[in-house]
């Protein structure tokens, strides 16, 4: 099982956040954070960006998605092959499913979760997690209106 294989990797110091919610920025991915789970729609751009960030910051990263599996496999295999040639540990994995409940069940294997997707789905999963979460949403808009005359 790919997820349990990451339980044998060394754990690093964690940043504690009372709300377990961080805005998605590159500054949130710190050096030596540990094991990172990514739940997203499979966008290859996100795969490449986060995989390179994980390598740069010495973190293990596992991507969970069913879409774009072929191109993401090629990206991850290429990066892992490059690491192998440079005598660097392979730190990137791809799991071909996106079942957030399974991520919640195995959250003890991860130090951080990055959730890229629908805000409502994020809010459902956030309540079940005991690890910090970085969120970057799409398909939603939050509107704040002070006017009492405004109606939908």
JSON list of C-alpha atoms in Angstrom, two decimals:
[
{"chain": "A", "resi": 1, "resn": "UNK", "atom": "CA", "xyz": [0.00, 0.00, 0.00]},
{"chain": "A", "resi": 2, "resn": "UNK", "atom": "CA", "xyz": [1.51, 3.28, -1.14]},
{"chain": "A", "resi": 3, "resn": "UNK", "atom": "CA", "xyz": [0.08, 5.30, 1.73]},
{"chain": "A", "resi": 4, "resn": "UNK", "atom": "CA", "xyz": [1.48, 3.06, 4.46]},
{"chain": "A", "resi": 5, "resn": "UNK", "atom": "CA", "xyz": [4.92, 3.14, 2.83]},
{"chain": "A", "resi": 6, "resn": "UNK", "atom": "CA", "xyz": [5.11, 6.81, 3.74]},
{"chain": "A", "resi": 7, "resn": "UNK", "atom": "CA", "xyz": [4.52, 6.00, 7.42]},
{"chain": "A", "resi": 8, "resn": "UNK", "atom": "CA", "xyz": [8.10, 4.71, 7.59]},
{"chain": "A", "resi": 9, "resn": "UNK", "atom": "CA", "xyz": [9.63, 8.02, 6.55]},
{"chain": "A", "resi": 10, "resn": "UNK", "atom": "CA", "xyz": [11.14, 10.26, 9.23]},
{"chain": "A", "resi": 11, "resn": "UNK", "atom": "CA", "xyz": [8.79, 12.80, 10.76]},
{"chain": "A", "resi": 12, "resn": "UNK", "atom": "CA", "xyz": [9.80, 16.43, 10.97]},
{"chain": "A", "resi": 13, "resn": "UNK", "atom": "CA", "xyz": [8.72, 19.32, 13.17]},
{"chain": "A", "resi": 14, "resn": "UNK", "atom": "CA", "xyz": [5.26, 20.60, 12.34]},
{"chain": "A", "resi": 15, "resn": "UNK", "atom": "CA", "xyz": [3.81, 24.07, 12.37]},
{"chain": "A", "resi": 16, "resn": "UNK", "atom": "CA", "xyz": [0.80, 24.12, 14.66]},
{"chain": "A", "resi": 17, "resn": "UNK", "atom": "CA", "xyz": [-2.16, 26.22, 13.61]},
{"chain": "A", "resi": 18, "resn": "UNK", "atom": "CA", "xyz": [-5.22, 26.45, 15.86]},
{"chain": "A", "resi": 19, "resn": "UNK", "atom": "CA", "xyz": [-7.62, 26.62, 12.92]},
{"chain": "A", "resi": 20, "resn": "UNK", "atom": "CA", "xyz": [-5.77, 24.00, 10.81]},
{"chain": "A", "resi": 21, "resn": "UNK", "atom": "CA", "xyz": [-6.31, 26.26, 7.82]},
{"chain": "A", "resi": 22, "resn": "UNK", "atom": "CA", "xyz": [-3.67, 28.13, 5.89]},
{"chain": "A", "resi": 23, "resn": "UNK", "atom": "CA", "xyz": [-3.96, 30.22, 2.75]},
{"chain": "A", "resi": 24, "resn": "UNK", "atom": "CA", "xyz": [-2.30, 28.54, -0.24]},
{"chain": "A", "resi": 25, "resn": "UNK", "atom": "CA", "xyz": [1.03, 30.25, -0.84]},
{"chain": "A", "resi": 26, "resn": "UNK", "atom": "CA", "xyz": [4.49, 28.90, -1.54]},
{"chain": "A", "resi": 27, "resn": "UNK", "atom": "CA", "xyz": [5.63, 30.23, 1.84]},
{"chain": "A", "resi": 28, "resn": "UNK", "atom": "CA", "xyz": [3.41, 27.65, 3.58]},
{"chain": "A", "resi": 29, "resn": "UNK", "atom": "CA", "xyz": [5.48, 24.77, 2.22]},
{"chain": "A", "resi": 30, "resn": "UNK", "atom": "CA", "xyz": [8.49, 24.91, 4.49]},
{"chain": "A", "resi": 31, "resn": "UNK", "atom": "CA", "xyz": [11.73, 22.96, 4.40]},
{"chain": "A", "resi": 32, "resn": "UNK", "atom": "CA", "xyz": [11.44, 19.53, 5.97]},
{"chain": "A", "resi": 33, "resn": "UNK", "atom": "CA", "xyz": [7.72, 19.69, 6.74]},
{"chain": "A", "resi": 34, "resn": "UNK", "atom": "CA", "xyz": [7.31, 15.95, 6.26]},
{"chain": "A", "resi": 35, "resn": "UNK", "atom": "CA", "xyz": [4.60, 14.05, 4.40]},
{"chain": "A", "resi": 36, "resn": "UNK", "atom": "CA", "xyz": [2.16, 16.08, 2.32]},
{"chain": "A", "resi": 37, "resn": "UNK", "atom": "CA", "xyz": [-1.13, 14.81, 0.85]},
{"chain": "A", "resi": 38, "resn": "UNK", "atom": "CA", "xyz": [-2.62, 16.64, -2.14]},
{"chain": "A", "resi": 39, "resn": "UNK", "atom": "CA", "xyz": [-6.30, 16.26, -3.03]},
{"chain": "A", "resi": 40, "resn": "UNK", "atom": "CA", "xyz": [-7.11, 17.96, -6.32]},
{"chain": "A", "resi": 41, "resn": "UNK", "atom": "CA", "xyz": [-8.65, 17.58, -9.76]},
{"chain": "A", "resi": 42, "resn": "UNK", "atom": "CA", "xyz": [-5.47, 16.24, -11.36]},
{"chain": "A", "resi": 43, "resn": "UNK", "atom": "CA", "xyz": [-4.39, 19.41, -13.15]},
{"chain": "A", "resi": 44, "resn": "UNK", "atom": "CA", "xyz": [-0.87, 18.63, -14.47]},
{"chain": "A", "resi": 45, "resn": "UNK", "atom": "CA", "xyz": [0.26, 22.21, -13.83]},
{"chain": "A", "resi": 46, "resn": "UNK", "atom": "CA", "xyz": [-0.55, 21.78, -10.12]},
{"chain": "A", "resi": 47, "resn": "UNK", "atom": "CA", "xyz": [1.20, 18.40, -10.12]},
{"chain": "A", "resi": 48, "resn": "UNK", "atom": "CA", "xyz": [4.39, 19.85, -11.57]},
{"chain": "A", "resi": 49, "resn": "UNK", "atom": "CA", "xyz": [4.38, 22.97, -9.40]},
{"chain": "A", "resi": 50, "resn": "UNK", "atom": "CA", "xyz": [3.79, 21.13, -6.11]},
{"chain": "A", "resi": 51, "resn": "UNK", "atom": "CA", "xyz": [6.15, 18.27, -6.97]},
{"chain": "A", "resi": 52, "resn": "UNK", "atom": "CA", "xyz": [8.99, 20.71, -7.65]},
{"chain": "A", "resi": 53, "resn": "UNK", "atom": "CA", "xyz": [8.14, 22.63, -4.48]},
{"chain": "A", "resi": 54, "resn": "UNK", "atom": "CA", "xyz": [8.26, 19.40, -2.49]},
{"chain": "A", "resi": 55, "resn": "UNK", "atom": "CA", "xyz": [11.65, 18.48, -3.92]},
{"chain": "A", "resi": 56, "resn": "UNK", "atom": "CA", "xyz": [12.99, 21.95, -3.27]},
{"chain": "A", "resi": 57, "resn": "UNK", "atom": "CA", "xyz": [11.78, 21.88, 0.33]},
{"chain": "A", "resi": 58, "resn": "UNK", "atom": "CA", "xyz": [12.79, 18.25, 1.10]},
{"chain": "A", "resi": 59, "resn": "UNK", "atom": "CA", "xyz": [9.24, 16.97, 1.64]},
{"chain": "A", "resi": 60, "resn": "UNK", "atom": "CA", "xyz": [7.49, 13.75, 0.63]},
{"chain": "A", "resi": 61, "resn": "UNK", "atom": "CA", "xyz": [4.33, 14.37, -1.41]},
{"chain": "A", "resi": 62, "resn": "UNK", "atom": "CA", "xyz": [1.47, 12.08, -2.45]},
{"chain": "A", "resi": 63, "resn": "UNK", "atom": "CA", "xyz": [-1.02, 13.24, -5.08]},
{"chain": "A", "resi": 64, "resn": "UNK", "atom": "CA", "xyz": [-4.57, 11.84, -4.93]},
{"chain": "A", "resi": 65, "resn": "UNK", "atom": "CA", "xyz": [-6.54, 12.17, -8.17]},
{"chain": "A", "resi": 66, "resn": "UNK", "atom": "CA", "xyz": [-8.26, 10.16, -10.89]},
{"chain": "A", "resi": 67, "resn": "UNK", "atom": "CA", "xyz": [-8.19, 12.72, -13.68]},
{"chain": "A", "resi": 68, "resn": "UNK", "atom": "CA", "xyz": [-5.18, 13.24, -15.97]},
{"chain": "A", "resi": 69, "resn": "UNK", "atom": "CA", "xyz": [-3.57, 10.14, -14.49]},
{"chain": "A", "resi": 70, "resn": "UNK", "atom": "CA", "xyz": [-1.48, 9.41, -17.62]},
{"chain": "A", "resi": 71, "resn": "UNK", "atom": "CA", "xyz": [0.24, 12.78, -17.91]},
{"chain": "A", "resi": 72, "resn": "UNK", "atom": "CA", "xyz": [0.67, 13.05, -14.13]},
{"chain": "A", "resi": 73, "resn": "UNK", "atom": "CA", "xyz": [2.29, 9.59, -14.07]},
{"chain": "A", "resi": 74, "resn": "UNK", "atom": "CA", "xyz": [4.76, 10.73, -16.73]},
{"chain": "A", "resi": 75, "resn": "UNK", "atom": "CA", "xyz": [5.57, 13.93, -14.80]},
{"chain": "A", "resi": 76, "resn": "UNK", "atom": "CA", "xyz": [6.12, 12.09, -11.53]},
{"chain": "A", "resi": 77, "resn": "UNK", "atom": "CA", "xyz": [8.04, 9.22, -13.11]},
{"chain": "A", "resi": 78, "resn": "UNK", "atom": "CA", "xyz": [10.33, 11.70, -14.88]},
{"chain": "A", "resi": 79, "resn": "UNK", "atom": "CA", "xyz": [11.01, 13.62, -11.67]},
{"chain": "A", "resi": 80, "resn": "UNK", "atom": "CA", "xyz": [11.64, 10.41, -9.69]},
{"chain": "A", "resi": 81, "resn": "UNK", "atom": "CA", "xyz": [13.98, 9.11, -12.44]},
{"chain": "A", "resi": 82, "resn": "UNK", "atom": "CA", "xyz": [15.92, 12.37, -12.33]},
{"chain": "A", "resi": 83, "resn": "UNK", "atom": "CA", "xyz": [16.16, 12.06, -8.55]},
{"chain": "A", "resi": 84, "resn": "UNK", "atom": "CA", "xyz": [17.41, 8.49, -8.85]},
{"chain": "A", "resi": 85, "resn": "UNK", "atom": "CA", "xyz": [20.13, 9.52, -11.32]},
{"chain": "A", "resi": 86, "resn": "UNK", "atom": "CA", "xyz": [21.26, 12.22, -8.90]},
{"chain": "A", "resi": 87, "resn": "UNK", "atom": "CA", "xyz": [21.29, 9.74, -5.98]},
{"chain": "A", "resi": 88, "resn": "UNK", "atom": "CA", "xyz": [18.40, 11.57, -4.35]},
{"chain": "A", "resi": 89, "resn": "UNK", "atom": "CA", "xyz": [15.53, 9.79, -2.61]},
{"chain": "A", "resi": 90, "resn": "UNK", "atom": "CA", "xyz": [12.26, 9.45, -4.56]},
{"chain": "A", "resi": 91, "resn": "UNK", "atom": "CA", "xyz": [9.78, 11.63, -2.68]},
{"chain": "A", "resi": 92, "resn": "UNK", "atom": "CA", "xyz": [6.83, 11.90, -5.08]},
{"chain": "A", "resi": 93, "resn": "UNK", "atom": "CA", "xyz": [3.93, 9.47, -5.50]},
{"chain": "A", "resi": 94, "resn": "UNK", "atom": "CA", "xyz": [0.60, 9.40, -7.32]},
{"chain": "A", "resi": 95, "resn": "UNK", "atom": "CA", "xyz": [-2.43, 7.45, -6.13]},
{"chain": "A", "resi": 96, "resn": "UNK", "atom": "CA", "xyz": [-5.16, 6.89, -8.70]},
{"chain": "A", "resi": 97, "resn": "UNK", "atom": "CA", "xyz": [-8.20, 7.76, -6.63]},
{"chain": "A", "resi": 98, "resn": "UNK", "atom": "CA", "xyz": [-9.53, 10.84, -4.98]},
{"chain": "A", "resi": 99, "resn": "UNK", "atom": "CA", "xyz": [-11.52, 9.57, -2.04]},
{"chain": "A", "resi": 100, "resn": "UNK", "atom": "CA", "xyz": [-11.16, 12.20, 0.65]},
{"chain": "A", "resi": 101, "resn": "UNK", "atom": "CA", "xyz": [-12.60, 9.83, 3.27]},
{"chain": "A", "resi": 102, "resn": "UNK", "atom": "CA", "xyz": [-9.61, 7.50, 2.75]},
{"chain": "A", "resi": 103, "resn": "UNK", "atom": "CA", "xyz": [-7.26, 10.43, 3.19]},
{"chain": "A", "resi": 104, "resn": "UNK", "atom": "CA", "xyz": [-9.07, 11.31, 6.44]},
{"chain": "A", "resi": 105, "resn": "UNK", "atom": "CA", "xyz": [-8.78, 7.69, 7.63]},
{"chain": "A", "resi": 106, "resn": "UNK", "atom": "CA", "xyz": [-5.03, 7.73, 6.94]},
{"chain": "A", "resi": 107, "resn": "UNK", "atom": "CA", "xyz": [-4.34, 11.30, 8.06]},
{"chain": "A", "resi": 108, "resn": "UNK", "atom": "CA", "xyz": [-1.89, 10.12, 10.72]},
{"chain": "A", "resi": 109, "resn": "UNK", "atom": "CA", "xyz": [0.52, 9.34, 7.87]},
{"chain": "A", "resi": 110, "resn": "UNK", "atom": "CA", "xyz": [0.59, 12.97, 6.77]},
{"chain": "A", "resi": 111, "resn": "UNK", "atom": "CA", "xyz": [1.79, 16.20, 8.33]},
{"chain": "A", "resi": 112, "resn": "UNK", "atom": "CA", "xyz": [-0.08, 18.50, 5.97]},
{"chain": "A", "resi": 113, "resn": "UNK", "atom": "CA", "xyz": [-2.88, 18.32, 3.43]},
{"chain": "A", "resi": 114, "resn": "UNK", "atom": "CA", "xyz": [-3.23, 20.58, 0.40]},
{"chain": "A", "resi": 115, "resn": "UNK", "atom": "CA", "xyz": [-6.79, 20.72, -0.90]},
{"chain": "A", "resi": 116, "resn": "UNK", "atom": "CA", "xyz": [-7.37, 22.30, -4.30]},
{"chain": "A", "resi": 117, "resn": "UNK", "atom": "CA", "xyz": [-11.00, 22.31, -5.28]},
{"chain": "A", "resi": 118, "resn": "UNK", "atom": "CA", "xyz": [-14.55, 23.13, -4.33]},
{"chain": "A", "resi": 119, "resn": "UNK", "atom": "CA", "xyz": [-14.95, 25.13, -1.13]},
{"chain": "A", "resi": 120, "resn": "UNK", "atom": "CA", "xyz": [-18.00, 23.18, 0.04]},
{"chain": "A", "resi": 121, "resn": "UNK", "atom": "CA", "xyz": [-16.14, 19.89, -0.30]},
{"chain": "A", "resi": 122, "resn": "UNK", "atom": "CA", "xyz": [-13.19, 21.44, 1.55]},
{"chain": "A", "resi": 123, "resn": "UNK", "atom": "CA", "xyz": [-15.42, 22.54, 4.43]},
{"chain": "A", "resi": 124, "resn": "UNK", "atom": "CA", "xyz": [-16.79, 18.98, 4.74]},
{"chain": "A", "resi": 125, "resn": "UNK", "atom": "CA", "xyz": [-13.35, 17.43, 4.94]},
{"chain": "A", "resi": 126, "resn": "UNK", "atom": "CA", "xyz": [-11.80, 20.16, 7.11]},
{"chain": "A", "resi": 127, "resn": "UNK", "atom": "CA", "xyz": [-14.03, 19.24, 10.06]},
{"chain": "A", "resi": 128, "resn": "UNK", "atom": "CA", "xyz": [-12.70, 15.67, 9.99]},
{"chain": "A", "resi": 129, "resn": "UNK", "atom": "CA", "xyz": [-8.99, 16.51, 9.83]},
{"chain": "A", "resi": 130, "resn": "UNK", "atom": "CA", "xyz": [-6.59, 16.92, 12.72]},
{"chain": "A", "resi": 131, "resn": "UNK", "atom": "CA", "xyz": [-3.71, 18.06, 10.53]},
{"chain": "A", "resi": 132, "resn": "UNK", "atom": "CA", "xyz": [-3.11, 21.50, 9.01]},
{"chain": "A", "resi": 133, "resn": "UNK", "atom": "CA", "xyz": [-4.76, 22.13, 5.64]},
{"chain": "A", "resi": 134, "resn": "UNK", "atom": "CA", "xyz": [-3.81, 24.54, 2.89]},
{"chain": "A", "resi": 135, "resn": "UNK", "atom": "CA", "xyz": [-6.80, 25.43, 0.72]},
{"chain": "A", "resi": 136, "resn": "UNK", "atom": "CA", "xyz": [-6.97, 26.86, -2.76]},
{"chain": "A", "resi": 137, "resn": "UNK", "atom": "CA", "xyz": [-10.44, 26.96, -4.21]},
{"chain": "A", "resi": 138, "resn": "UNK", "atom": "CA", "xyz": [-12.14, 27.18, -7.54]},
{"chain": "A", "resi": 139, "resn": "UNK", "atom": "CA", "xyz": [-15.76, 27.26, -8.71]},
{"chain": "A", "resi": 140, "resn": "UNK", "atom": "CA", "xyz": [-16.87, 29.51, -5.87]},
{"chain": "A", "resi": 141, "resn": "UNK", "atom": "CA", "xyz": [-17.19, 33.18, -5.08]},
{"chain": "A", "resi": 142, "resn": "UNK", "atom": "CA", "xyz": [-17.65, 34.72, -1.65]},
{"chain": "A", "resi": 143, "resn": "UNK", "atom": "CA", "xyz": [-19.53, 37.99, -1.74]},
{"chain": "A", "resi": 144, "resn": "UNK", "atom": "CA", "xyz": [-19.85, 40.34, 1.21]},
{"chain": "A", "resi": 145, "resn": "UNK", "atom": "CA", "xyz": [-22.50, 43.06, 0.99]},
{"chain": "A", "resi": 146, "resn": "UNK", "atom": "CA", "xyz": [-23.15, 45.58, 3.78]},
{"chain": "A", "resi": 147, "resn": "UNK", "atom": "CA", "xyz": [-26.25, 47.09, 2.24]},
{"chain": "A", "resi": 148, "resn": "UNK", "atom": "CA", "xyz": [-29.48, 45.97, 3.90]},
{"chain": "A", "resi": 149, "resn": "UNK", "atom": "CA", "xyz": [-31.28, 46.76, 0.65]},
{"chain": "A", "resi": 150, "resn": "UNK", "atom": "CA", "xyz": [-29.39, 44.10, -1.30]},
{"chain": "A", "resi": 151, "resn": "UNK", "atom": "CA", "xyz": [-31.40, 40.94, -2.09]},
{"chain": "A", "resi": 152, "resn": "UNK", "atom": "CA", "xyz": [-30.56, 37.83, -4.03]}
]
